[in-house]
PDB file of C-alpha atoms in Angstrom:
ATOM      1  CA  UNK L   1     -52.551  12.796  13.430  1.00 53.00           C
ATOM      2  CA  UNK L   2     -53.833  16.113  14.808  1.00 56.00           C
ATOM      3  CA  UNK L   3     -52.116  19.165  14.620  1.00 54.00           C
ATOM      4  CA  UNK L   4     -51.343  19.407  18.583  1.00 57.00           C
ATOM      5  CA  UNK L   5     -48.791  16.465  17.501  1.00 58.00           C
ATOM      6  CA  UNK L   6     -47.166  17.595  14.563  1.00 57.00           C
ATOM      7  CA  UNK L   7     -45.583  21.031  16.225  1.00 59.00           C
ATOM      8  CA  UNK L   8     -43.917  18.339  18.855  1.00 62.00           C
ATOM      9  CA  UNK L   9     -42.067  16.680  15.700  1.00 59.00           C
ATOM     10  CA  UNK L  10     -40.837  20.401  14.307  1.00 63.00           C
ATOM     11  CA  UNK L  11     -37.493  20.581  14.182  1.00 60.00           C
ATOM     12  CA  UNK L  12     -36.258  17.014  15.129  1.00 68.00           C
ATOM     13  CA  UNK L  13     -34.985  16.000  11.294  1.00 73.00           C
ATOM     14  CA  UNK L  14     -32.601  19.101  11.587  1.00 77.00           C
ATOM     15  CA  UNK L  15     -31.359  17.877  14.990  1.00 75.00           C
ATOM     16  CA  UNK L  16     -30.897  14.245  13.845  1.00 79.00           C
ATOM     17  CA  UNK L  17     -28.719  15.551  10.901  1.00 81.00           C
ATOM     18  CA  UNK L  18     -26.806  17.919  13.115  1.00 82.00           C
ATOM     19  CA  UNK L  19     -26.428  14.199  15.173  1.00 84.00           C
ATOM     20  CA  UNK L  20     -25.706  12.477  12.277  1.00 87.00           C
ATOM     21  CA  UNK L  21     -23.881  14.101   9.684  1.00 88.00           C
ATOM     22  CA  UNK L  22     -20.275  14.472  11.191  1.00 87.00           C
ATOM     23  CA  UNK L  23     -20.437  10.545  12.245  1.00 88.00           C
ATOM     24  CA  UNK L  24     -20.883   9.730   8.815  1.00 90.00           C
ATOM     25  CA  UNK L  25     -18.189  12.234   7.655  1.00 87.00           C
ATOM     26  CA  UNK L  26     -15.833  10.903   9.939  1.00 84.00           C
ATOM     27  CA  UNK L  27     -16.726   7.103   8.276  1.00 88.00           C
ATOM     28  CA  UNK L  28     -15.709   8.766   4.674  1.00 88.00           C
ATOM     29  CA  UNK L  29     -12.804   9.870   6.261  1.00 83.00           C
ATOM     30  CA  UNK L  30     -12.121   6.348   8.203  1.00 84.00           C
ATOM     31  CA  UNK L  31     -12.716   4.341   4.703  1.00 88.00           C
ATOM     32  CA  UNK L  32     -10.690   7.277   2.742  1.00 83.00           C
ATOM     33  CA  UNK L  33      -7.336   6.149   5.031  1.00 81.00           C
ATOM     34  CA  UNK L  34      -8.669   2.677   4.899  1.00 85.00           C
ATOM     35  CA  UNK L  35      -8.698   2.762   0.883  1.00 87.00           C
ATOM     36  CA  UNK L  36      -5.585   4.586   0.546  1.00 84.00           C
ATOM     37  CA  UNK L  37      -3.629   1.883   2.722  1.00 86.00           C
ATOM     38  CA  UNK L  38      -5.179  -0.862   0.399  1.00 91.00           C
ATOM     39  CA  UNK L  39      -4.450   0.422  -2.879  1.00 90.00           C
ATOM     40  CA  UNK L  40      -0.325   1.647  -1.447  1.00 89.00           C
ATOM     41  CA  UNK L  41      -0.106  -2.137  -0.385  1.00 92.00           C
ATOM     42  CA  UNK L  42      -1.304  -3.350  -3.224  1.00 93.00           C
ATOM     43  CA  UNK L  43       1.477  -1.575  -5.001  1.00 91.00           C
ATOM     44  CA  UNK L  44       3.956  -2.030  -2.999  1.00 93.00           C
ATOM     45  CA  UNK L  45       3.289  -6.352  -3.052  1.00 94.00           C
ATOM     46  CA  UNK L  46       3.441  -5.267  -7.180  1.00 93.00           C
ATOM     47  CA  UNK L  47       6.870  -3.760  -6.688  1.00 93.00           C
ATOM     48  CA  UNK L  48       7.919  -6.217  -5.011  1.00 95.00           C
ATOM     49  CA  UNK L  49       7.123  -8.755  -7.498  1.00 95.00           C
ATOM     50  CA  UNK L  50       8.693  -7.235 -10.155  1.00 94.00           C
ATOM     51  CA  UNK L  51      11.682  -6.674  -8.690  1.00 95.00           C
ATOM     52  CA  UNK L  52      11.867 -10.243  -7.660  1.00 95.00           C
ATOM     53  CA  UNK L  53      11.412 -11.150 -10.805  1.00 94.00           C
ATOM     54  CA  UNK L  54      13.618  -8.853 -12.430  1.00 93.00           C
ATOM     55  CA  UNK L  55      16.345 -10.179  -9.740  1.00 93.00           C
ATOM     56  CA  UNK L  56      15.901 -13.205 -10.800  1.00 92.00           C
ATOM     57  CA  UNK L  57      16.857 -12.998 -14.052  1.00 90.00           C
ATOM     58  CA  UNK L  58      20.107 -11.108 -13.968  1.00 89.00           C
ATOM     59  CA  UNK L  59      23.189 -12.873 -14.374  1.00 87.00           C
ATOM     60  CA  UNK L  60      25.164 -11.929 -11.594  1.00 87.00           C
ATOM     61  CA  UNK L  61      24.121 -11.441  -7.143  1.00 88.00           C
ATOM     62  CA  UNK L  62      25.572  -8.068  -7.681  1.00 90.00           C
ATOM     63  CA  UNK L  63      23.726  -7.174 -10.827  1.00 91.00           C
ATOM     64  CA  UNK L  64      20.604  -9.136  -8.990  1.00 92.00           C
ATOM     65  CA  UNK L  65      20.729  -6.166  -6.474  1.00 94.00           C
ATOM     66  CA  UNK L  66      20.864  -3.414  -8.948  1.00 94.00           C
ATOM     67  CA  UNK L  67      17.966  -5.079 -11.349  1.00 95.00           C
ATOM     68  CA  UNK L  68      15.904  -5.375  -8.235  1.00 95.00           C
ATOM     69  CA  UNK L  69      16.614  -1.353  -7.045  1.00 93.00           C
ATOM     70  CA  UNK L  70      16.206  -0.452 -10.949  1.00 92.00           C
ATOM     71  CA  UNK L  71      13.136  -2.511 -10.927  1.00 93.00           C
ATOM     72  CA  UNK L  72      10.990  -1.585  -7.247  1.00 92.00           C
ATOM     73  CA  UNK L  73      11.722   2.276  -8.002  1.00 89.00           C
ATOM     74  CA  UNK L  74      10.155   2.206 -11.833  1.00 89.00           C
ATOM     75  CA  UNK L  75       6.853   0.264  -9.893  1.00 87.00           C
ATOM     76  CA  UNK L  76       6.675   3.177  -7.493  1.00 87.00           C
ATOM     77  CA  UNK L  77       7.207   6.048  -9.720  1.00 85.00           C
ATOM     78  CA  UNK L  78       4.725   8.390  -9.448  1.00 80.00           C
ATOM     79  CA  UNK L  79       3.711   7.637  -6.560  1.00 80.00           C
ATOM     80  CA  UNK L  80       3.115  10.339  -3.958  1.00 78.00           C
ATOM     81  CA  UNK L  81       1.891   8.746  -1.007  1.00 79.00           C
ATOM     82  CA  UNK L  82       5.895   7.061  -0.221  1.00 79.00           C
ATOM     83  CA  UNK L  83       7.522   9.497   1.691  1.00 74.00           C
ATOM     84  CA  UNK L  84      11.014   9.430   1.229  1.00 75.00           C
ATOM     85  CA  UNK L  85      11.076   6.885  -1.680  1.00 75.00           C
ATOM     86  CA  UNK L  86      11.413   2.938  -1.249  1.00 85.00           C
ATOM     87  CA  UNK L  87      14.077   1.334   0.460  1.00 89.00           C
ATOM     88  CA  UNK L  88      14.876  -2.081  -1.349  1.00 92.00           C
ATOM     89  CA  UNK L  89      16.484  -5.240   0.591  1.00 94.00           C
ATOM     90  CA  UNK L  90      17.554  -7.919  -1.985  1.00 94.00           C
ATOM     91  CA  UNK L  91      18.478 -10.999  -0.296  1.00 93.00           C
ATOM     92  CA  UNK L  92      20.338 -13.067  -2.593  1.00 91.00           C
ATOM     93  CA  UNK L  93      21.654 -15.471  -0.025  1.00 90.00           C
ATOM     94  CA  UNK L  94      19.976 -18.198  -2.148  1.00 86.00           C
ATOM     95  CA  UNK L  95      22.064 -17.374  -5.465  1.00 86.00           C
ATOM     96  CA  UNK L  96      23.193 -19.786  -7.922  1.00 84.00           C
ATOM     97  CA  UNK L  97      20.792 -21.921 -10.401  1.00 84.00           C
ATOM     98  CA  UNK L  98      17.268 -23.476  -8.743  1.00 86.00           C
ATOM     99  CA  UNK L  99      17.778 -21.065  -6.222  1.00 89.00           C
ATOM    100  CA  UNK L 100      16.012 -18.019  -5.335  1.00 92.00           C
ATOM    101  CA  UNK L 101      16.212 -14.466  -4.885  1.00 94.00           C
ATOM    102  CA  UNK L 102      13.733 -12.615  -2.009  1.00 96.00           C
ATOM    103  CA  UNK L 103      13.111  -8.705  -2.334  1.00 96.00           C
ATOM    104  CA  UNK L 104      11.412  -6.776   0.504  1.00 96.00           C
ATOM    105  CA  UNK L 105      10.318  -3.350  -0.468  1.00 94.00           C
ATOM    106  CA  UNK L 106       9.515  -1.244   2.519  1.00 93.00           C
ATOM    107  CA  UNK L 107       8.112   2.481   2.362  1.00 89.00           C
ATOM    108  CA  UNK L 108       6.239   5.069   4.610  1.00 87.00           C
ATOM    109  CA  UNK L 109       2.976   5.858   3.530  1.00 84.00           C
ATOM    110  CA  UNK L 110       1.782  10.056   3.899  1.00 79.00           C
ATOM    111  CA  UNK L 111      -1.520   9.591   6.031  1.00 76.00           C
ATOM    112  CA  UNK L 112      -0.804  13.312   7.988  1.00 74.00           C
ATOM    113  CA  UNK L 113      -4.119  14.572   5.850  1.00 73.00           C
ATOM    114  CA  UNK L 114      -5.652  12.249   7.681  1.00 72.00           C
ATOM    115  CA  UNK L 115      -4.333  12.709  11.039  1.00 70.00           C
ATOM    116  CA  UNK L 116      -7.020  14.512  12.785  1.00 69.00           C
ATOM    117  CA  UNK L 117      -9.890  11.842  12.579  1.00 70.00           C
ATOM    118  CA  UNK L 118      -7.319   9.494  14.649  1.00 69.00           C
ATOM    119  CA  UNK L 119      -5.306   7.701  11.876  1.00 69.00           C
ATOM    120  CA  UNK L 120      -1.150   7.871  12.326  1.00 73.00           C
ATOM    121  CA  UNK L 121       1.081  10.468  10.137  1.00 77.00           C
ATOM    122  CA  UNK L 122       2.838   7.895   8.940  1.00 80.00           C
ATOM    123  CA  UNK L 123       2.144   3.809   8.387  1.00 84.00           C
ATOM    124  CA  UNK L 124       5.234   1.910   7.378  1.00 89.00           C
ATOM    125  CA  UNK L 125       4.150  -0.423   4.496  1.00 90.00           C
ATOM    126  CA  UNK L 126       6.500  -3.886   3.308  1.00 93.00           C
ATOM    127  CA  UNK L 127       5.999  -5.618  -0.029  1.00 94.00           C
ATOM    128  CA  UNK L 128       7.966  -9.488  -0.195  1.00 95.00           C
ATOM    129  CA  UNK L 129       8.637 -11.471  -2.948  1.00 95.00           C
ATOM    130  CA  UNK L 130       9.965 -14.267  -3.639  1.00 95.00           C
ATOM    131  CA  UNK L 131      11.232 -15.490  -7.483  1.00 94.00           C
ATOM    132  CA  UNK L 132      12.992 -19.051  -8.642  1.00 93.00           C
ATOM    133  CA  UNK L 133      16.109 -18.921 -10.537  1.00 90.00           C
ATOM    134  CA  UNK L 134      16.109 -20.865 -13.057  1.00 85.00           C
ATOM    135  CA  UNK L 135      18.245 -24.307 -13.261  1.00 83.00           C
ATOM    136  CA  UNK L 136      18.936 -24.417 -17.089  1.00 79.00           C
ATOM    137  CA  UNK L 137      19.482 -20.631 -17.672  1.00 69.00           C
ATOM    138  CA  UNK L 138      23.496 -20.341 -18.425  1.00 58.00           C
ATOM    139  CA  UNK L 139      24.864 -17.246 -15.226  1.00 60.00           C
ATOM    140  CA  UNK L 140      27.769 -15.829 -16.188  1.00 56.00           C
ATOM    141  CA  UNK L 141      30.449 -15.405 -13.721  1.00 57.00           C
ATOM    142  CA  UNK L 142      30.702 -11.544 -13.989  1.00 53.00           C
ATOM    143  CA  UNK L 143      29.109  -8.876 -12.416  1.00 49.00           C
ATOM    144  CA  UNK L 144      28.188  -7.196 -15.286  1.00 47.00           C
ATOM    145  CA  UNK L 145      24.821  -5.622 -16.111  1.00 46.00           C
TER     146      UNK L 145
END
């Protein structure tokens, strides 16, 4: 290579990065959202679980519903991403022994940091799950806890 052709190359790595550097940015940025909507789901299908299964085991519909609230807002504590806390639907339609007891967990998840590289402020997230009741476990007739 001569010298006549390496002052045509000056200066084109500095325009390539100048090129390149706020696409890949923007790709953190995309995976950062991507991540954080993986790892709220995640949690929320873990709430969900547990309050399913703490549903299931109360003794009562009525204390079914309160076990499952009880039980979806201790999974989510701490969290800061759910804006406005968990709302908790227990279905418990299915009540009585061998049946089963179905908990949806539904929560908004903060993405407004994230707005500006095209993502939504908000993304409304839903955990289900869905626990047995046992046959041979003795339910009271009460509603208490």
């Amino acid at each position: 290579m001569n010298v006549r052709d390496r002052r045509t190359d000056r200066g084109s790595m500095s325009l390539e990065m100048v090129l390149a550097t706020p696409i890949f940015v923007a790709f953190l940025l995309i995976l950062a959202g991507a991540g954080r909507l993986v790892d709220a789901q995640s949690q929320m299908d873990g709430a969900a679980r547990d309050a399913a299964r703490a549903a299931s085991i109360a003794r009562s519909a009525a204390s079914a519903r309160a076990f499952a609230a009880g039980a979806a807002a201790a999974g989510l504590r701490g969290t800061s991403w759910c804006a406005g806390g968990p709302s908790v639907r227990t279905d418990v339609s299915g009540w009585g022994p061998g049946g089963r007891v179905v908990v949806e967990i539904a929560c908004d998840v903060d993405l407004g940091d994230l707005a500006f590289i095209g993502l939504p402020g908000t993304k409304r997230l839903v955990g289900r799950a869905v626990a047995p009741i046992d046959t041979y476990t003795y339910r009271g007739g009460g509603d208490g806890l």
